[in-house]
Short mmCIF file of C-alpha atoms in Angstrom, two decimals:
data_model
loop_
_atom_site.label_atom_id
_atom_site.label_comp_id
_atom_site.label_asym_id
_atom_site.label_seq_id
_atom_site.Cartn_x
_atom_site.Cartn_y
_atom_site.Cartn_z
CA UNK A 1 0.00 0.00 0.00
CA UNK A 2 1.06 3.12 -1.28
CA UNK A 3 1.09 6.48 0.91
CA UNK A 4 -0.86 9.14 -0.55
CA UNK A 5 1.13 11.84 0.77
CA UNK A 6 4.37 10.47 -1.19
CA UNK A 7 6.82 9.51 1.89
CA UNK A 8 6.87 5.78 0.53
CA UNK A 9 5.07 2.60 2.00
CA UNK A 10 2.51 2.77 4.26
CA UNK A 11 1.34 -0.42 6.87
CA UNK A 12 -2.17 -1.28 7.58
CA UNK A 13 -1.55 0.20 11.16
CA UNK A 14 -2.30 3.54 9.30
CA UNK A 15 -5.67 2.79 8.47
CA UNK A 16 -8.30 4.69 10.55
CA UNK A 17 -9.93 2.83 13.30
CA UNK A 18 -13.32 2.34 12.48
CA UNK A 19 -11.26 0.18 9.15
CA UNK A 20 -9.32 -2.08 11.63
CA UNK A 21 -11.98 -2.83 13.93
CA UNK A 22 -13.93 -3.84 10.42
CA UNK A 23 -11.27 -5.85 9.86
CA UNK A 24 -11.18 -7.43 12.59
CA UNK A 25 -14.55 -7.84 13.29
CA UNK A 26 -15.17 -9.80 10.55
CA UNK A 27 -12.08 -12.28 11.34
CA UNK A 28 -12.59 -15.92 13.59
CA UNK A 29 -11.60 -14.88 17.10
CA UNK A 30 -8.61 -17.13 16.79
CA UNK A 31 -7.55 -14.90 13.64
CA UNK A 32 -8.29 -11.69 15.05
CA UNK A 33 -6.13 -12.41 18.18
CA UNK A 34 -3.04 -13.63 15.92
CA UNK A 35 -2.65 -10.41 14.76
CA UNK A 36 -1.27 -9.67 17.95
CA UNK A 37 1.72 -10.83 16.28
CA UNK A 38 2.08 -8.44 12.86
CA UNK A 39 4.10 -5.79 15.49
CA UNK A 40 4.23 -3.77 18.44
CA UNK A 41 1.16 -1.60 17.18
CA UNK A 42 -1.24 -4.29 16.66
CA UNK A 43 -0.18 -6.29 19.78
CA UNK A 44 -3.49 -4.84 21.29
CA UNK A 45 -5.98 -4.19 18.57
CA UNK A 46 -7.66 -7.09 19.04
CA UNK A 47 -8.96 -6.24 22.52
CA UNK A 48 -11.94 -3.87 21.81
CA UNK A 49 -13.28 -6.34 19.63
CA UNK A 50 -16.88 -5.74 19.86
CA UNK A 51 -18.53 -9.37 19.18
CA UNK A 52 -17.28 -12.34 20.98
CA UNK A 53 -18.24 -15.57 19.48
CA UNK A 54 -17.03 -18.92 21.40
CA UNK A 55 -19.38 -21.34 19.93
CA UNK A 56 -19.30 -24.82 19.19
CA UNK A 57 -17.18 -24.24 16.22
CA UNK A 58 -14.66 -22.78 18.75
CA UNK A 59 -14.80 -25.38 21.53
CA UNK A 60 -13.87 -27.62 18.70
CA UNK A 61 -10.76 -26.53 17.50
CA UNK A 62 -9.36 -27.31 21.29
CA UNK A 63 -8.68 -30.52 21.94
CA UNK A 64 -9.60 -29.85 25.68
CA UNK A 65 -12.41 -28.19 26.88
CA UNK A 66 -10.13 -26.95 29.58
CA UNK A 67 -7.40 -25.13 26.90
CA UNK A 68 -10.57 -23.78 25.55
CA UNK A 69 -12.41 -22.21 28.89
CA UNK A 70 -8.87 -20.67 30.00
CA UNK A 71 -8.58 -18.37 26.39
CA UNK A 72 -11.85 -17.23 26.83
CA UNK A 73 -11.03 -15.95 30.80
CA UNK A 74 -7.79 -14.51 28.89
CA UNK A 75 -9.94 -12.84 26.15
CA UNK A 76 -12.26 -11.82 28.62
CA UNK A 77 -9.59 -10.60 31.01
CA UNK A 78 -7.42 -8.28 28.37
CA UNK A 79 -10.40 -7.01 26.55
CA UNK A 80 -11.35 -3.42 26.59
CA UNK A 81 -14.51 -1.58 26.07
CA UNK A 82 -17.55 -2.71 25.15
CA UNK A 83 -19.30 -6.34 23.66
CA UNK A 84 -22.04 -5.65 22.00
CA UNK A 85 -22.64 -8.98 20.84
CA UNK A 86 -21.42 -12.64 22.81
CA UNK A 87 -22.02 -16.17 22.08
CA UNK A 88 -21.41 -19.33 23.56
CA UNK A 89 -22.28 -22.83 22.47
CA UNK A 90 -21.47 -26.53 22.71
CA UNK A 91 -21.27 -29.12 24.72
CA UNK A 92 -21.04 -27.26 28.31
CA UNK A 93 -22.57 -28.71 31.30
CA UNK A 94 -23.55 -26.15 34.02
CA UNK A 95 -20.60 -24.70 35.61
CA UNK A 96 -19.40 -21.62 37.88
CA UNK A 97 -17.08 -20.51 34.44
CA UNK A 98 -20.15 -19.59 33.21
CA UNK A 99 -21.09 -17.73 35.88
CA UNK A 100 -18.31 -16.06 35.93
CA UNK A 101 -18.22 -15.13 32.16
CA UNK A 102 -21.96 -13.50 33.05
CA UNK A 103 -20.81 -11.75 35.35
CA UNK A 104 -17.86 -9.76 33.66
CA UNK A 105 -20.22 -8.84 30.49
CA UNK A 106 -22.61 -7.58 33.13
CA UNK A 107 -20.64 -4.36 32.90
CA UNK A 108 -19.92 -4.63 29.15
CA UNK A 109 -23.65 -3.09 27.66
CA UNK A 110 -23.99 -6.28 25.68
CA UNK A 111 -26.70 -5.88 23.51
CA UNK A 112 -26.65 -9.71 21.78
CA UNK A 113 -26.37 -12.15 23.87
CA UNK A 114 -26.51 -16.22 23.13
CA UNK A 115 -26.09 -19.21 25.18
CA UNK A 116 -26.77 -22.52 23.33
CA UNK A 117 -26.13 -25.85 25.90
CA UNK A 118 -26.08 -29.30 25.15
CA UNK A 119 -26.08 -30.64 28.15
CA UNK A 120 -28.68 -32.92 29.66
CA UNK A 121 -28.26 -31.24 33.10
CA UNK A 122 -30.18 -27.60 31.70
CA UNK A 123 -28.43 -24.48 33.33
CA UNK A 124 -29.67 -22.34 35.61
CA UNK A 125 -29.30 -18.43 34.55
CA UNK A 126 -27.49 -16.61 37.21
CA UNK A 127 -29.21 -13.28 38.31
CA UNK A 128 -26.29 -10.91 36.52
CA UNK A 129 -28.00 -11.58 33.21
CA UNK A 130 -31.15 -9.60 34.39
CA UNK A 131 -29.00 -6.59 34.99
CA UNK A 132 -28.03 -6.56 31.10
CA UNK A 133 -29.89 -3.50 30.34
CA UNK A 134 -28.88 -2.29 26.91
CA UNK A 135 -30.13 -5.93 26.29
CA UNK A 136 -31.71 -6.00 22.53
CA UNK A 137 -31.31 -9.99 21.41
CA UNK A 138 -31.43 -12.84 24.01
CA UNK A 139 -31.59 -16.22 22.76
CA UNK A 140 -31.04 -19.40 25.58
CA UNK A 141 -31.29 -23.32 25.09
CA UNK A 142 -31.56 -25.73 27.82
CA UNK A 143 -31.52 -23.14 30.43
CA UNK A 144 -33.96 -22.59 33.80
CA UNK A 145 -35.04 -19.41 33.44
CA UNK A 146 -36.61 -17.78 36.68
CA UNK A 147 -36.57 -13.61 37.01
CA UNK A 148 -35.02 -12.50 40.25
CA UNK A 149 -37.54 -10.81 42.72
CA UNK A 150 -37.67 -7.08 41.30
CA UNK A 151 -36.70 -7.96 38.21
CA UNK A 152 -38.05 -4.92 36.03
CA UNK A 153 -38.00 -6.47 32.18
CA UNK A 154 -35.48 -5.46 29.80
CA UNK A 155 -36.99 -2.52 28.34
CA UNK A 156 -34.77 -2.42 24.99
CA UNK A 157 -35.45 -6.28 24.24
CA UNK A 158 -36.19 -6.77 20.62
CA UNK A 159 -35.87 -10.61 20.49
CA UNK A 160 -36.61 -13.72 22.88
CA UNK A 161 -35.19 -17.14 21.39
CA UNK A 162 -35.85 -19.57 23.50
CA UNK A 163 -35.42 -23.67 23.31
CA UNK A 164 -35.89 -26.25 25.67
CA UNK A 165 -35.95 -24.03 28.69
CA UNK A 166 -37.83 -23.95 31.47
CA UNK A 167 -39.95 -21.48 33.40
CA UNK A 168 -42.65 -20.65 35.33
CA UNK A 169 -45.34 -19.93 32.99
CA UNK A 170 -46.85 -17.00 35.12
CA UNK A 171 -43.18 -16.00 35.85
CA UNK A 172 -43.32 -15.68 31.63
CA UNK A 173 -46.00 -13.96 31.33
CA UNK A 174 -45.34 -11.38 33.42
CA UNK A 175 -41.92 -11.22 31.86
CA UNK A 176 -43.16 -10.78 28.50
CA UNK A 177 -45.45 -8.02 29.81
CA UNK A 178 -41.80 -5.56 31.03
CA UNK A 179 -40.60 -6.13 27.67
CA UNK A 180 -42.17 -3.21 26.09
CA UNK A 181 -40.18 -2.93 22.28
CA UNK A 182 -40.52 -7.23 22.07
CA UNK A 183 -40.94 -7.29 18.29
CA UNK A 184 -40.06 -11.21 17.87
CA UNK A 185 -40.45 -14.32 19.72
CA UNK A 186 -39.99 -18.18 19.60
CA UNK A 187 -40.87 -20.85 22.09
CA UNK A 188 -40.06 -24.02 21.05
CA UNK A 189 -40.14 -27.39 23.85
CA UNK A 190 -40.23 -25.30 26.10
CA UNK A 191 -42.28 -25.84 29.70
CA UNK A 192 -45.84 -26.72 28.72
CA UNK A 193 -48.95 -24.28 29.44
CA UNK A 194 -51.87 -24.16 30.37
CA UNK A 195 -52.74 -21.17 28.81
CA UNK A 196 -50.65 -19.07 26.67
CA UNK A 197 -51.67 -15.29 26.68
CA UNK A 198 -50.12 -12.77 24.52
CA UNK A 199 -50.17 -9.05 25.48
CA UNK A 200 -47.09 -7.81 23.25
CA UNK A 201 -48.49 -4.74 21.95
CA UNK A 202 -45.28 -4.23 19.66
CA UNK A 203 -45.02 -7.96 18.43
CA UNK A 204 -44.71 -8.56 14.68
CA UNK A 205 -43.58 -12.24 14.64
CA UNK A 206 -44.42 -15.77 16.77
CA UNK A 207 -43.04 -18.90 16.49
CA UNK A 208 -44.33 -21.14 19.22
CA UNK A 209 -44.11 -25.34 18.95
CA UNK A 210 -44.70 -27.52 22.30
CA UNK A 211 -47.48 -27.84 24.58
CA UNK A 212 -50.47 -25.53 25.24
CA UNK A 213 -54.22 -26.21 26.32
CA UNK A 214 -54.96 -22.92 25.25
CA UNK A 215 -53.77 -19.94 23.46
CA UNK A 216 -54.71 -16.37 23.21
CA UNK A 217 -53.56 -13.50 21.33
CA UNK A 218 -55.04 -11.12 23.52
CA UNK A 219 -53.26 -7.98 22.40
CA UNK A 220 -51.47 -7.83 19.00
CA UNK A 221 -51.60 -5.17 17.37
CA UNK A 222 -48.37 -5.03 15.18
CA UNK A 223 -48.30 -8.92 14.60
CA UNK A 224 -47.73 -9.98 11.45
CA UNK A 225 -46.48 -13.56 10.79
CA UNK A 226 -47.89 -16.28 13.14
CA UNK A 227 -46.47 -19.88 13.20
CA UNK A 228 -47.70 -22.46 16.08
CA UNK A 229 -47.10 -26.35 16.35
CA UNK A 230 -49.07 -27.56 18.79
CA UNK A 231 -47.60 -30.80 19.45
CA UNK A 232 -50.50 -34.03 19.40
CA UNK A 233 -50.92 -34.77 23.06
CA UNK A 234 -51.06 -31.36 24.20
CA UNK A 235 -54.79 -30.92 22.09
CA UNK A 236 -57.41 -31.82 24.74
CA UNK A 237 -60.56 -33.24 24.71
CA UNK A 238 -63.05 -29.14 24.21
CA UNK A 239 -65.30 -28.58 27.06
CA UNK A 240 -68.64 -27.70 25.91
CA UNK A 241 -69.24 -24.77 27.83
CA UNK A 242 -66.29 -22.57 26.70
CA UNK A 243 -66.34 -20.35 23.56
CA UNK A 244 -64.52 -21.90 20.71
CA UNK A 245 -61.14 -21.93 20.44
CA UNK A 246 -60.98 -20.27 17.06
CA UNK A 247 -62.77 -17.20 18.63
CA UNK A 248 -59.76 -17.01 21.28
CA UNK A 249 -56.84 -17.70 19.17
CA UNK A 250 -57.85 -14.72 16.50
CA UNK A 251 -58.46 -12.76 19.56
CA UNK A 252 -56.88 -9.10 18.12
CA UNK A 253 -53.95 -9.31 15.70
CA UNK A 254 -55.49 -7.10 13.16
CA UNK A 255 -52.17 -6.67 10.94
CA UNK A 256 -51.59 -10.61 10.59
CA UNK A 257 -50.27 -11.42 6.69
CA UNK A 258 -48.74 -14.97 7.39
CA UNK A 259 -50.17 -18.23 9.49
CA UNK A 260 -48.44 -21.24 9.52
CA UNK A 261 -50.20 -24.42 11.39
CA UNK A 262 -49.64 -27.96 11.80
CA UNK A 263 -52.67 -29.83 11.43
CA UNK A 264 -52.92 -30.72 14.97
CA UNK A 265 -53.70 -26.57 15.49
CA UNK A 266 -56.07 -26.62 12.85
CA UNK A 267 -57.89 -29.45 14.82
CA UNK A 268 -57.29 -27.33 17.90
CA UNK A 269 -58.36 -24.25 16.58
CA UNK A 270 -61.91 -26.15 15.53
CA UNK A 271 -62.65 -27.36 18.93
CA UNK A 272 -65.68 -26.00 20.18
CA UNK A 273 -67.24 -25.02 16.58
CA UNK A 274 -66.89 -21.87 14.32
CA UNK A 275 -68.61 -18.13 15.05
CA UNK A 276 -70.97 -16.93 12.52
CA UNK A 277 -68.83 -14.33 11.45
CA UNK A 278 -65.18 -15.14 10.68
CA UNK A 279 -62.57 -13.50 13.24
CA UNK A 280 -61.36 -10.33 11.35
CA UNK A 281 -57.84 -11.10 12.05
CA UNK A 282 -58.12 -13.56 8.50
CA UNK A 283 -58.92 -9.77 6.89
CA UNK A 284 -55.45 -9.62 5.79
CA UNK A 285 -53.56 -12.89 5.60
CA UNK A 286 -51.87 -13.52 2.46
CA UNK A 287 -49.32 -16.18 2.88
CA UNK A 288 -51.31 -19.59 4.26
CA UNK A 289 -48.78 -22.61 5.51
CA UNK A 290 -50.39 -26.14 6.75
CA UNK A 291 -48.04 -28.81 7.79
CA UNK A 292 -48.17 -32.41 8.18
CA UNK A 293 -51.78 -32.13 6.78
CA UNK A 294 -53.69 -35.19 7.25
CA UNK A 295 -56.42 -35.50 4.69
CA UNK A 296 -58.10 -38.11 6.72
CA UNK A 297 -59.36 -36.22 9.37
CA UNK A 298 -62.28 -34.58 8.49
CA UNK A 299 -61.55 -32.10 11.56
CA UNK A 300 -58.00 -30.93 10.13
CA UNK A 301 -59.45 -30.68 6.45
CA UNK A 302 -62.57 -28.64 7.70
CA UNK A 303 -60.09 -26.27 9.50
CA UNK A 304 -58.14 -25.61 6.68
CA UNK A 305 -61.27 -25.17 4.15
CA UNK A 306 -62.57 -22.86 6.77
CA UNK A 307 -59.03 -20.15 6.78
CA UNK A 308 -59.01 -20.53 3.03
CA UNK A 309 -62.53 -19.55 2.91
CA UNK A 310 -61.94 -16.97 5.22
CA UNK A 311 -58.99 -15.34 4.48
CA UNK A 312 -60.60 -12.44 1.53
CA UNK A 313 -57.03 -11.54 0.62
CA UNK A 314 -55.56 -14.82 0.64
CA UNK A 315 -52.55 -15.32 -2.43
CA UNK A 316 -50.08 -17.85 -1.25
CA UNK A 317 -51.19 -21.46 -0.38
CA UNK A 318 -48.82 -24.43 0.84
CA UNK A 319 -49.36 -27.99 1.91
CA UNK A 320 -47.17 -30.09 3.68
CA UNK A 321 -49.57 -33.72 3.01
CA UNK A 322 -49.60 -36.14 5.30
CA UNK A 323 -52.34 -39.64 5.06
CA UNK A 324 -52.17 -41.41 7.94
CA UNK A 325 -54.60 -43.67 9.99
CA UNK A 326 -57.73 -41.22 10.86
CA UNK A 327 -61.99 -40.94 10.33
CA UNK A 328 -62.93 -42.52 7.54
CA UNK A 329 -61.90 -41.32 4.06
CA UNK A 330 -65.19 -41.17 2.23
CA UNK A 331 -66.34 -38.61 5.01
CA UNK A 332 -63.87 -36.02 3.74
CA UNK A 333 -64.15 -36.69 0.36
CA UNK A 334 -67.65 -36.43 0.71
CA UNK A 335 -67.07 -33.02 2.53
CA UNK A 336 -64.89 -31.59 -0.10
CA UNK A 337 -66.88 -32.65 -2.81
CA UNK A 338 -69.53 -30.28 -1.33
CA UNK A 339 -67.25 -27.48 -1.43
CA UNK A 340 -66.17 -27.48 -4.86
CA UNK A 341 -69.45 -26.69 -5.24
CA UNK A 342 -69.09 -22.98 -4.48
CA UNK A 343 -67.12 -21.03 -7.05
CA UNK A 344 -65.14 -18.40 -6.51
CA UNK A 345 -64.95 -18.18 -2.65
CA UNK A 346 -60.55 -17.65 -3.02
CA UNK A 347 -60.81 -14.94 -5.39
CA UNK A 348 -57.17 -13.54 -5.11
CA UNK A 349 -55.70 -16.91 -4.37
CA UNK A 350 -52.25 -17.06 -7.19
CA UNK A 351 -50.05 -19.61 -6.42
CA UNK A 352 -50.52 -23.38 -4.13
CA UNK A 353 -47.56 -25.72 -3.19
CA UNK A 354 -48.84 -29.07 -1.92
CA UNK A 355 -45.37 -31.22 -0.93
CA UNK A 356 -45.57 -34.87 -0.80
CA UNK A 357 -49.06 -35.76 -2.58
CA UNK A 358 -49.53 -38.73 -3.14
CA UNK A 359 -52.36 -38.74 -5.34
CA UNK A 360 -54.88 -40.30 -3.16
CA UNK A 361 -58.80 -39.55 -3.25
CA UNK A 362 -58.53 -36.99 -0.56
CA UNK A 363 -55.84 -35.10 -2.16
CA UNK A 364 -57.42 -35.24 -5.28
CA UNK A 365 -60.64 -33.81 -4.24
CA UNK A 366 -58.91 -31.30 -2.25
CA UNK A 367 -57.40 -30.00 -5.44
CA UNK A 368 -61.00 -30.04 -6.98
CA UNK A 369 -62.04 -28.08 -4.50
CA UNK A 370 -58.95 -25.73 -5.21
CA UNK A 371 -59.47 -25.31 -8.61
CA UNK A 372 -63.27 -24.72 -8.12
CA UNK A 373 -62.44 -22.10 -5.94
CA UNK A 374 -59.67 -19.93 -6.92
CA UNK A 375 -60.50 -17.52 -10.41
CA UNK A 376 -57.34 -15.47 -10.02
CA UNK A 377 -55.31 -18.90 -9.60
CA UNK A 378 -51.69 -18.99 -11.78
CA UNK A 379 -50.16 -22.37 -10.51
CA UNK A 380 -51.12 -25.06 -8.26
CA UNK A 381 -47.03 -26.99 -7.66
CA UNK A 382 -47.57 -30.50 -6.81
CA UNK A 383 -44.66 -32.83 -5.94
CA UNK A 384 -43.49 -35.93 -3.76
CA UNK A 385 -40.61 -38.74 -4.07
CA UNK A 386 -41.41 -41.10 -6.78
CA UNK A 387 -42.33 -44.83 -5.22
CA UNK A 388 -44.21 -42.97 -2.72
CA UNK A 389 -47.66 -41.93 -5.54
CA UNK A 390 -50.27 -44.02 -5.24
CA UNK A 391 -50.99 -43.66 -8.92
CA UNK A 392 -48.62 -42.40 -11.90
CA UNK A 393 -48.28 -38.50 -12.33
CA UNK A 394 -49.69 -39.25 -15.87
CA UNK A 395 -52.99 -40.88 -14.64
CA UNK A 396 -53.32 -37.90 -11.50
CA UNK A 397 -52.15 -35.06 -14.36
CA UNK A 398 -55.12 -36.62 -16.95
CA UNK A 399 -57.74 -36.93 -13.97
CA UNK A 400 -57.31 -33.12 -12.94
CA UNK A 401 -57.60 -32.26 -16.80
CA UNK A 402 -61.21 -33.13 -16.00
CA UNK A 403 -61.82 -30.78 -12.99
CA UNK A 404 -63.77 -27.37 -13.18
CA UNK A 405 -61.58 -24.54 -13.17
CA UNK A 406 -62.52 -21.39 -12.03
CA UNK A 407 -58.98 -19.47 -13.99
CA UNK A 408 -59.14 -20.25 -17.67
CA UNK A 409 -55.01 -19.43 -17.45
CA UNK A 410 -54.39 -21.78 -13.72
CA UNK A 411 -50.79 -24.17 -14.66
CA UNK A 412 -50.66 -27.76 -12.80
CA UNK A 413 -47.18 -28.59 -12.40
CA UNK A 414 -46.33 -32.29 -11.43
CA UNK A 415 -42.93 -32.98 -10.12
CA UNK A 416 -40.97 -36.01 -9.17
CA UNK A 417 -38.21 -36.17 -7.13
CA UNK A 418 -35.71 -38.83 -5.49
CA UNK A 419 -35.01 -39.35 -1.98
CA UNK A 420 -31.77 -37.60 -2.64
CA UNK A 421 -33.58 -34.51 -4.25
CA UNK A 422 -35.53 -34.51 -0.59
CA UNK A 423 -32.79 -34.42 1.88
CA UNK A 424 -32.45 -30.99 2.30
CA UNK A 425 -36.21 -29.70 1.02
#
């Protein structure tokens, strides 16, 4: 590198600050603390390294766990200024180095923070963490997590991972409720509820799979993409006496675009019946998602007739199929075939995905009932691995040549793939 003034060479020590700390910031922490060695100058650059990462990638390129923990007390030890960002991963079982680690960025304003275990004994977070005030991500796995008394939310908190951790579900609640800016959050195997209550006024995404008897968006304002597994044994037998579930779920998110559900939350969500009038949070969902669809429950298949019937702005369909052992068949295709009969009830409805069809009766009608249903329809995608049709694409392509179409211009595209093709779909 040339110096622009004309006195000769120049070395990268020159370079302004905010260049090096680019520089560095975008090097492996192992790198970026090498450069220690380049000369006297850059013995030290390393340490105001804002983001820390020492995940599993790094605990792996010690061949002790040991030689590992004591570089990140030296990091930790000769670092200056503050971490805005720190990560830490792998196979850790709980331990007072943790602790400790806590403890020091307690007084660093971290503003990212991750701790991912993998340890069957889960790890209780230590009170410092509540003090992280200039707090903005927080993501946990196999943690307890229990507020201290007093414990005032983080007000700057934009988004809550959390896996496989455990709380107090009141204890939750109430935490959710002092985290005033929480704009995204996912629960997933985490402790099981009884009832689930959001109150996130500035929400705008939810990811939630594991257990829940009942769930409530109770104040959503901003919330815009929705996705909830409700795993199979945590759908109860519906009490009579309670307003549908449907009613509760769509309780006030009135800027939802995106729902994804597994088909055991469709069967949820129909417990207890449907209200006259569909919940107006459907007023503005255009992206639909239903997984592990199982088109012999007439329950599941109602569900999912009903939100595509009741979703007026509705453009994006997909499908994950599932046919497993359920009511009898004839039921649903009776059901379906009733449908078809009304025309035009999807009227912006562009483009459906249906992944691993198999071709049977169900399916088939189901697409009937698409067809029927959609006028502004483009493309209906239709694909699964090849041994696992139940009839050739060329006998299921012919039979839907027959089927009433409510868009004179709709494409059906039949692909086939191998279990290869799959792996990573």
């Amino acid at each position: 590198m040339r110096s622009t003034s004309g006195s000769g060479v120049v070395t990268i020590s020159n370079l302004p600050c905010n260049v090096v700390d680019g520089i560095l910031g975008r090097l492996p922490l192992k790198d970026a603390v090498k450069t220690s060695i380049l000369s006297k100058d850059w013995r030290y650059k390393w340490v105001t390294r804002q983001e820390l990462d020492f995940s599993n990638e790094f605990f792996e390129s010690f061949k002790e766990k040991q030689e590992a923990k004591a570089i990140i007390y030296q990091v930790l030890l000769l670092h200056r200024g503050p971490i805005l960002k720190f990560e830490l991963g792998g196979d850790l079982k709980s331990c007072p180095d943790i602790d400790h680690w806590i403890l020091f960025l307690s007084k660093k304003n971290v503003q990212e923070f991750t701790l991912n275990m993998w340890s069957d004994n889960k790890y209780y977070l230590p009170s410092h963490l509540f003090t992280f005030q200039e707090l903005r991500h927080l993501e946990v796995s196999e943690c307890l997590f229990h507020p201290p008394p007093g414990f005032q939310g983080f007000e700057k908190l934009i988004s809550l991972d959390f896996q496989h951790v455990t709380f107090v579900p009141a204890t939750f609640t109430d935490f959710i409720s002092k985290c005033p800016s929480l704009e995204r959050l996912m629960l997933r195997w985490c402790t099981d509820f009884d009832t689930l209550e959001i109150d996130a006024p500035n929400l705008k995404f939810f990811d939630f799979t594991g257990e829940s008897k009942s769930i409530c968006f109770k104040n959503a304002p901003m919330l815009e993409n929705v996705s909830v597994y409700l795993s199979v044994s945590g759908v109860l037998p519906y009490p009579s006496h309670v307003c549908c579930n449907l009613t509760k779920f769509f309780h006030y998110m009135p800027s939802l675009k995106e729902l994804d559900l597994c088909d055991s939350t469709l069967e949820y969500l129909m417990m207890g019946g449907v209200a006259e009038s569909p919940p107006t949070a459907l007023n503005n969902i255009k992206s639909l998602r239903m997984s592990g669809m199982s088109f012999r429950n007439v329950e599941v298949v109602s569900g999912a007739v009903y939100l595509i019937t009741s979703c007026p702005k509705l453009q994006e369909l997909t499908i994950d199929c599932t046919v497993s052992a359920g009511n009898v068949v004839e039921a649903v295709v009776q059901f379906l075939r009733a449908q078809s009969m009304s025309c035009g009830v999807a009227k912006l409805l562009q483009r459906v995905e249906m992944s691993y069809f198999t071709g049977a009766d169900v399916e088939m009608e189901f697409v009937r009932f698409i067809l029927a249903s959609a006028p502004a329809l483009e493309e209906i995608l239709i694909w699964n691995v090849a041994h696992h049709f139940v009839q050739s694409t060329q006998m299921i392509d012919d039979e839907m040549k027959q089927f009433r179409r409510a868009s004179p211009n709709v494409r059906i595209i039949l692909k086939v793939f191998t279990e290869e093709d799959c792996v990573f779909t």
